Amino acid sequence: MSASAMNLTKRLLSGAAIATVALVLAACSDEKKETASTAPTEASETAANPATDAITTASTAAAPASTEAKPAAGTEVAQSTAAPVKVELPSSEGSVDQAKLLEPGVLPEMALGEANAPVTIVEYMSMTCPHCAAFHNNTFEAIKTKYIDSGKVRFIVREFPFDPRAAAAFMLARCAPEGQYFPMISMLFKQQQQWAAAQNGRDALLQISKLAGFTQESFEACLTNQKLLDDVNSVMQRGAKDFGVQSTPTFFVNGEHYSGDMSVDVMSALIDSKL
């Protein structure tokens, strides 16, 4: 391997990138939700560990005040048969020209779903962003089954790496065998905590990549591909310059701009509103 190639790999995967990742955990999303009132680091930790958050919420909700009277049996029945609470739609942050948004970029579009689906969603995401991981680990599969596989939604993913490790992860997904981009993205998000802040990012990503069929040689070849790195960064720069992307995840739903992680119910309601 040439000296320049080795330097590129070091820049992408060095332990120094951990400091950058820490900044991303605070900056990757400016979600306009109730959780935005907490400190950025706390919000990131909660998003990265939804199981802990769920346990905490359940434990506090399950502890009524000792002086509260036990509800009558009929009350419980009434609650169980009550109509579901209407989901509040997220606020749009504006819109972009849909035709311009869907123009080809420097890299092939990574998309799932029918090209003529009535709803098109474009997501800009960063691989080291815990909010992006939360969306893909907790929401995406349900949306895929309900809307993408049924022909109602075309879903496009675009790279918006905030740091060198996110760029390296995207490069590896692009280098994966044909048809394996989304499975690679899914695997990396599920194991985000194992590689995004690891002391040795190179070794952590190498071990995960081997599960996807990479050899050490193909791994090194991918991460020393300067053109691929430049193209990934170009996708990010276009998103920021042309469409105003400033945080991740950012979604464009039929051209309407929304920021932040969404639950299955919220995204489903948003999609339904566009059908």
Tab-separated table of C-alpha atoms in Angstrom, residues 34-266:
chain	number	residue	atom	x	y	z
A	34	GLU	CA	-39.795	17.520	24.083
A	35	THR	CA	-36.440	15.743	24.395
A	36	ALA	CA	-34.749	18.766	22.849
A	37	SER	CA	-34.874	20.504	26.206
A	38	THR	CA	-32.352	18.087	27.669
A	39	ALA	CA	-28.608	18.491	27.272
A	40	PRO	CA	-27.304	17.295	23.864
A	41	THR	CA	-25.154	14.563	25.343
A	42	GLU	CA	-28.051	13.216	27.376
A	43	ALA	CA	-30.349	13.238	24.371
A	44	SER	CA	-27.801	11.348	22.324
A	45	GLU	CA	-27.273	8.711	24.963
A	46	THR	CA	-31.005	8.170	25.271
A	47	ALA	CA	-31.463	7.845	21.523
A	48	ALA	CA	-28.571	5.441	21.265
A	49	ASN	CA	-30.036	3.190	23.948
A	50	PRO	CA	-33.805	3.082	23.438
A	51	ALA	CA	-34.109	-0.040	25.599
A	52	THR	CA	-32.784	1.832	28.658
A	53	ASP	CA	-35.084	4.741	27.931
A	54	ALA	CA	-38.084	2.420	27.657
A	55	ILE	CA	-37.279	0.728	30.953
A	56	THR	CA	-36.909	4.083	32.716
A	57	THR	CA	-40.182	5.358	31.305
A	58	ALA	CA	-42.011	2.180	32.255
A	59	SER	CA	-40.707	2.199	35.805
A	60	THR	CA	-41.770	5.792	36.459
A	61	ALA	CA	-45.137	5.372	34.795
A	62	ALA	CA	-45.848	2.236	36.821
A	63	ALA	CA	-45.482	3.978	40.211
A	64	PRO	CA	-48.708	5.917	41.037
A	65	ALA	CA	-48.846	8.112	44.096
A	66	SER	CA	-49.622	6.158	47.255
A	67	THR	CA	-52.644	8.347	48.022
A	68	GLU	CA	-54.263	7.795	44.630
A	69	ALA	CA	-57.453	5.759	44.822
A	70	LYS	CA	-57.643	2.522	42.878
A	71	PRO	CA	-59.813	3.018	39.769
A	72	ALA	CA	-63.072	1.166	39.589
A	73	ALA	CA	-63.185	-1.995	37.510
A	74	GLY	CA	-65.471	-0.368	34.968
A	75	THR	CA	-62.974	2.431	34.456
A	76	GLU	CA	-60.276	0.010	33.296
A	77	VAL	CA	-62.643	-1.442	30.714
A	78	ALA	CA	-63.544	2.011	29.446
A	79	GLN	CA	-59.870	2.922	29.047
A	80	SER	CA	-59.068	-0.246	27.164
A	81	THR	CA	-61.832	0.376	24.634
A	82	ALA	CA	-61.166	4.096	24.201
A	83	ALA	CA	-60.323	5.381	20.724
A	84	PRO	CA	-56.579	5.623	19.977
A	85	VAL	CA	-54.964	8.983	20.540
A	86	LYS	CA	-54.501	10.942	17.348
A	87	VAL	CA	-50.844	11.210	16.350
A	88	GLU	CA	-49.575	14.762	16.012
A	89	LEU	CA	-47.783	15.317	12.718
A	90	PRO	CA	-44.305	16.852	12.837
A	91	SER	CA	-43.941	20.414	11.619
A	92	SER	CA	-42.529	20.960	8.147
A	93	GLU	CA	-39.461	23.179	8.017
A	94	GLY	CA	-40.191	24.253	4.457
A	95	SER	CA	-40.045	22.598	1.079
A	96	VAL	CA	-37.638	22.114	-1.804
A	97	ASP	CA	-38.093	21.591	-5.520
A	98	GLN	CA	-38.907	17.875	-5.734
A	99	ALA	CA	-37.603	17.570	-9.307
A	100	LYS	CA	-34.278	19.129	-8.310
A	101	LEU	CA	-34.090	16.968	-5.196
A	102	LEU	CA	-34.419	13.809	-7.288
A	103	GLU	CA	-31.846	14.787	-9.895
A	104	PRO	CA	-28.960	12.254	-10.109
A	105	GLY	CA	-25.854	13.021	-8.085
A	106	VAL	CA	-22.258	11.876	-8.378
A	107	LEU	CA	-23.061	8.472	-6.846
A	108	PRO	CA	-25.770	5.997	-7.872
A	109	GLU	CA	-28.968	6.541	-5.913
A	110	MET	CA	-29.529	4.042	-3.114
A	111	ALA	CA	-33.283	3.507	-3.129
A	112	LEU	CA	-35.943	0.985	-2.150
A	113	GLY	CA	-39.480	0.819	-3.523
A	114	GLU	CA	-41.303	1.522	-6.747
A	115	ALA	CA	-40.033	4.425	-8.830
A	116	ASN	CA	-43.613	5.627	-9.391
A	117	ALA	CA	-44.708	5.351	-5.751
A	118	PRO	CA	-47.034	8.203	-4.686
A	119	VAL	CA	-44.726	9.187	-1.804
A	120	THR	CA	-40.959	9.652	-2.092
A	121	ILE	CA	-38.839	9.982	1.037
A	122	VAL	CA	-35.217	11.135	0.864
A	123	GLU	CA	-33.235	10.700	4.076
A	124	TYR	CA	-29.896	12.393	4.712
A	125	MET	CA	-28.128	10.541	7.514
A	126	SER	CA	-24.787	10.072	9.248
A	127	MET	CA	-23.595	6.622	10.281
A	128	THR	CA	-22.282	7.824	13.662
A	129	CYS	CA	-25.482	9.711	14.543
A	130	PRO	CA	-27.430	7.935	17.338
A	131	HIS	CA	-30.712	9.488	16.196
A	132	CYS	CA	-30.213	7.957	12.742
A	133	ALA	CA	-29.439	4.604	14.343
A	134	ALA	CA	-32.580	4.859	16.473
A	135	PHE	CA	-34.713	5.501	13.396
A	136	HIS	CA	-33.239	2.628	11.410
A	137	ASN	CA	-33.223	0.200	14.338
A	138	ASN	CA	-36.706	1.001	15.654
A	139	THR	CA	-38.777	2.487	12.823
A	140	PHE	CA	-37.441	1.717	9.367
A	141	GLU	CA	-38.320	-1.978	9.061
A	142	ALA	CA	-41.952	-1.371	9.985
A	143	ILE	CA	-42.176	1.449	7.441
A	144	LYS	CA	-40.526	-0.758	4.832
A	145	THR	CA	-43.036	-3.547	5.377
A	146	LYS	CA	-46.098	-1.281	5.514
A	147	TYR	CA	-45.308	1.249	2.798
A	148	ILE	CA	-42.177	0.483	0.755
A	149	ASP	CA	-42.889	-3.175	0.035
A	150	SER	CA	-46.531	-2.353	-0.754
A	151	GLY	CA	-45.577	0.168	-3.451
A	152	LYS	CA	-46.729	3.281	-1.576
A	153	VAL	CA	-43.282	4.737	-0.769
A	154	ARG	CA	-39.942	5.042	-2.543
A	155	PHE	CA	-37.216	5.501	0.076
A	156	ILE	CA	-33.845	7.023	-0.849
A	157	VAL	CA	-30.818	7.193	1.456
A	158	ARG	CA	-28.124	9.828	0.982
A	159	GLU	CA	-24.827	10.149	2.803
A	160	PHE	CA	-24.228	13.064	5.163
A	161	PRO	CA	-21.145	12.039	7.196
A	162	PHE	CA	-20.256	14.363	10.052
A	163	ASP	CA	-16.905	12.735	10.801
A	164	PRO	CA	-14.245	10.432	9.298
A	165	ARG	CA	-15.674	7.233	10.755
A	166	ALA	CA	-19.105	7.955	9.312
A	167	ALA	CA	-17.464	8.535	5.930
A	168	ALA	CA	-15.556	5.242	6.251
A	169	ALA	CA	-18.766	3.364	7.107
A	170	PHE	CA	-20.535	4.830	4.083
A	171	MET	CA	-17.594	3.901	1.845
A	172	LEU	CA	-17.752	0.303	3.047
A	173	ALA	CA	-21.496	0.165	2.372
A	174	ARG	CA	-20.829	1.480	-1.140
A	175	CYS	CA	-18.114	-1.160	-1.634
A	176	ALA	CA	-20.333	-4.015	-0.459
A	177	PRO	CA	-21.524	-6.494	-3.127
A	178	GLU	CA	-24.397	-5.371	-5.335
A	179	GLY	CA	-27.675	-5.304	-3.466
A	180	GLN	CA	-25.973	-5.284	-0.056
A	181	TYR	CA	-25.876	-1.546	0.628
A	182	PHE	CA	-28.983	-1.525	2.843
A	183	PRO	CA	-28.093	-4.727	4.733
A	184	MET	CA	-24.629	-3.276	5.399
A	185	ILE	CA	-26.127	-0.004	6.632
A	186	SER	CA	-28.500	-1.949	8.888
A	187	MET	CA	-25.696	-4.047	10.362
A	188	LEU	CA	-23.536	-0.979	11.024
A	189	PHE	CA	-26.387	0.838	12.763
A	190	LYS	CA	-27.203	-2.170	14.945
A	191	GLN	CA	-23.562	-2.313	16.063
A	192	GLN	CA	-22.960	1.441	16.092
A	193	GLN	CA	-21.760	1.559	19.686
A	194	GLN	CA	-19.152	-1.135	18.985
A	195	TRP	CA	-17.328	0.766	16.222
A	196	ALA	CA	-18.291	4.443	16.251
A	197	ALA	CA	-16.495	5.223	19.525
A	198	ALA	CA	-14.064	2.301	19.642
A	199	GLN	CA	-10.464	3.138	20.477
A	200	ASN	CA	-9.364	1.246	17.368
A	201	GLY	CA	-11.964	2.104	14.770
A	202	ARG	CA	-10.110	0.317	11.986
A	203	ASP	CA	-10.148	-3.075	13.686
A	204	ALA	CA	-13.770	-2.695	14.789
A	205	LEU	CA	-14.948	-1.862	11.264
A	206	LEU	CA	-12.773	-4.587	9.770
A	207	GLN	CA	-14.370	-7.273	11.937
A	208	ILE	CA	-17.875	-6.087	11.048
A	209	SER	CA	-16.965	-5.863	7.356
A	210	LYS	CA	-15.701	-9.443	7.337
A	211	LEU	CA	-19.219	-10.547	8.310
A	212	ALA	CA	-20.392	-8.889	5.072
A	213	GLY	CA	-17.834	-10.757	2.977
A	214	PHE	CA	-14.925	-8.308	2.940
A	215	THR	CA	-11.351	-9.533	3.088
A	216	GLN	CA	-8.611	-7.415	4.612
A	217	GLU	CA	-7.465	-6.592	1.082
A	218	SER	CA	-10.887	-5.471	-0.146
A	219	PHE	CA	-11.417	-3.543	3.092
A	220	GLU	CA	-8.162	-1.620	2.623
A	221	ALA	CA	-8.841	-1.052	-1.072
A	222	CYS	CA	-12.228	0.458	-0.298
A	223	LEU	CA	-11.007	2.825	2.408
A	224	THR	CA	-8.072	4.053	0.312
A	225	ASN	CA	-10.308	4.942	-2.640
A	226	GLN	CA	-9.904	8.709	-2.682
A	227	LYS	CA	-12.489	9.222	-5.433
A	228	LEU	CA	-15.124	7.354	-3.458
A	229	LEU	CA	-14.377	9.465	-0.381
A	230	ASP	CA	-14.632	12.643	-2.458
A	231	ASP	CA	-17.957	11.492	-3.940
A	232	VAL	CA	-19.427	10.676	-0.522
A	233	ASN	CA	-18.439	14.127	0.700
A	234	SER	CA	-19.905	15.655	-2.460
A	235	VAL	CA	-23.304	14.123	-1.647
A	236	MET	CA	-23.133	15.764	1.771
A	237	GLN	CA	-22.083	19.130	0.361
A	238	ARG	CA	-24.911	19.101	-2.184
A	239	GLY	CA	-27.428	18.311	0.558
A	240	ALA	CA	-26.218	21.241	2.643
A	241	LYS	CA	-25.879	23.736	-0.195
A	242	ASP	CA	-28.894	22.931	-2.369
A	243	PHE	CA	-31.428	21.624	0.148
A	244	GLY	CA	-30.473	23.218	3.467
A	245	VAL	CA	-29.598	20.028	5.325
A	246	GLN	CA	-27.956	20.944	8.626
A	247	SER	CA	-28.648	17.965	10.885
A	248	THR	CA	-29.344	14.267	10.725
A	249	PRO	CA	-31.598	12.560	10.200
A	250	THR	CA	-33.262	14.956	7.763
A	251	PHE	CA	-36.210	13.690	5.729
A	252	PHE	CA	-37.769	15.138	2.599
A	253	VAL	CA	-41.254	13.686	2.167
A	254	ASN	CA	-42.548	14.657	-1.274
A	255	GLY	CA	-40.248	17.662	-1.010
A	256	GLU	CA	-41.347	18.716	2.486
A	257	HIS	CA	-38.462	19.121	4.963
A	258	TYR	CA	-38.591	17.370	8.359
A	259	SER	CA	-35.777	16.947	10.885
A	260	GLY	CA	-35.213	14.417	13.625
A	261	ASP	CA	-35.967	10.810	14.497
A	262	MET	CA	-39.574	9.631	14.065
A	263	SER	CA	-41.497	6.769	15.611
A	264	VAL	CA	-43.413	4.271	13.485
A	265	ASP	CA	-46.706	5.971	14.378
A	266	VAL	CA	-45.478	9.460	13.527
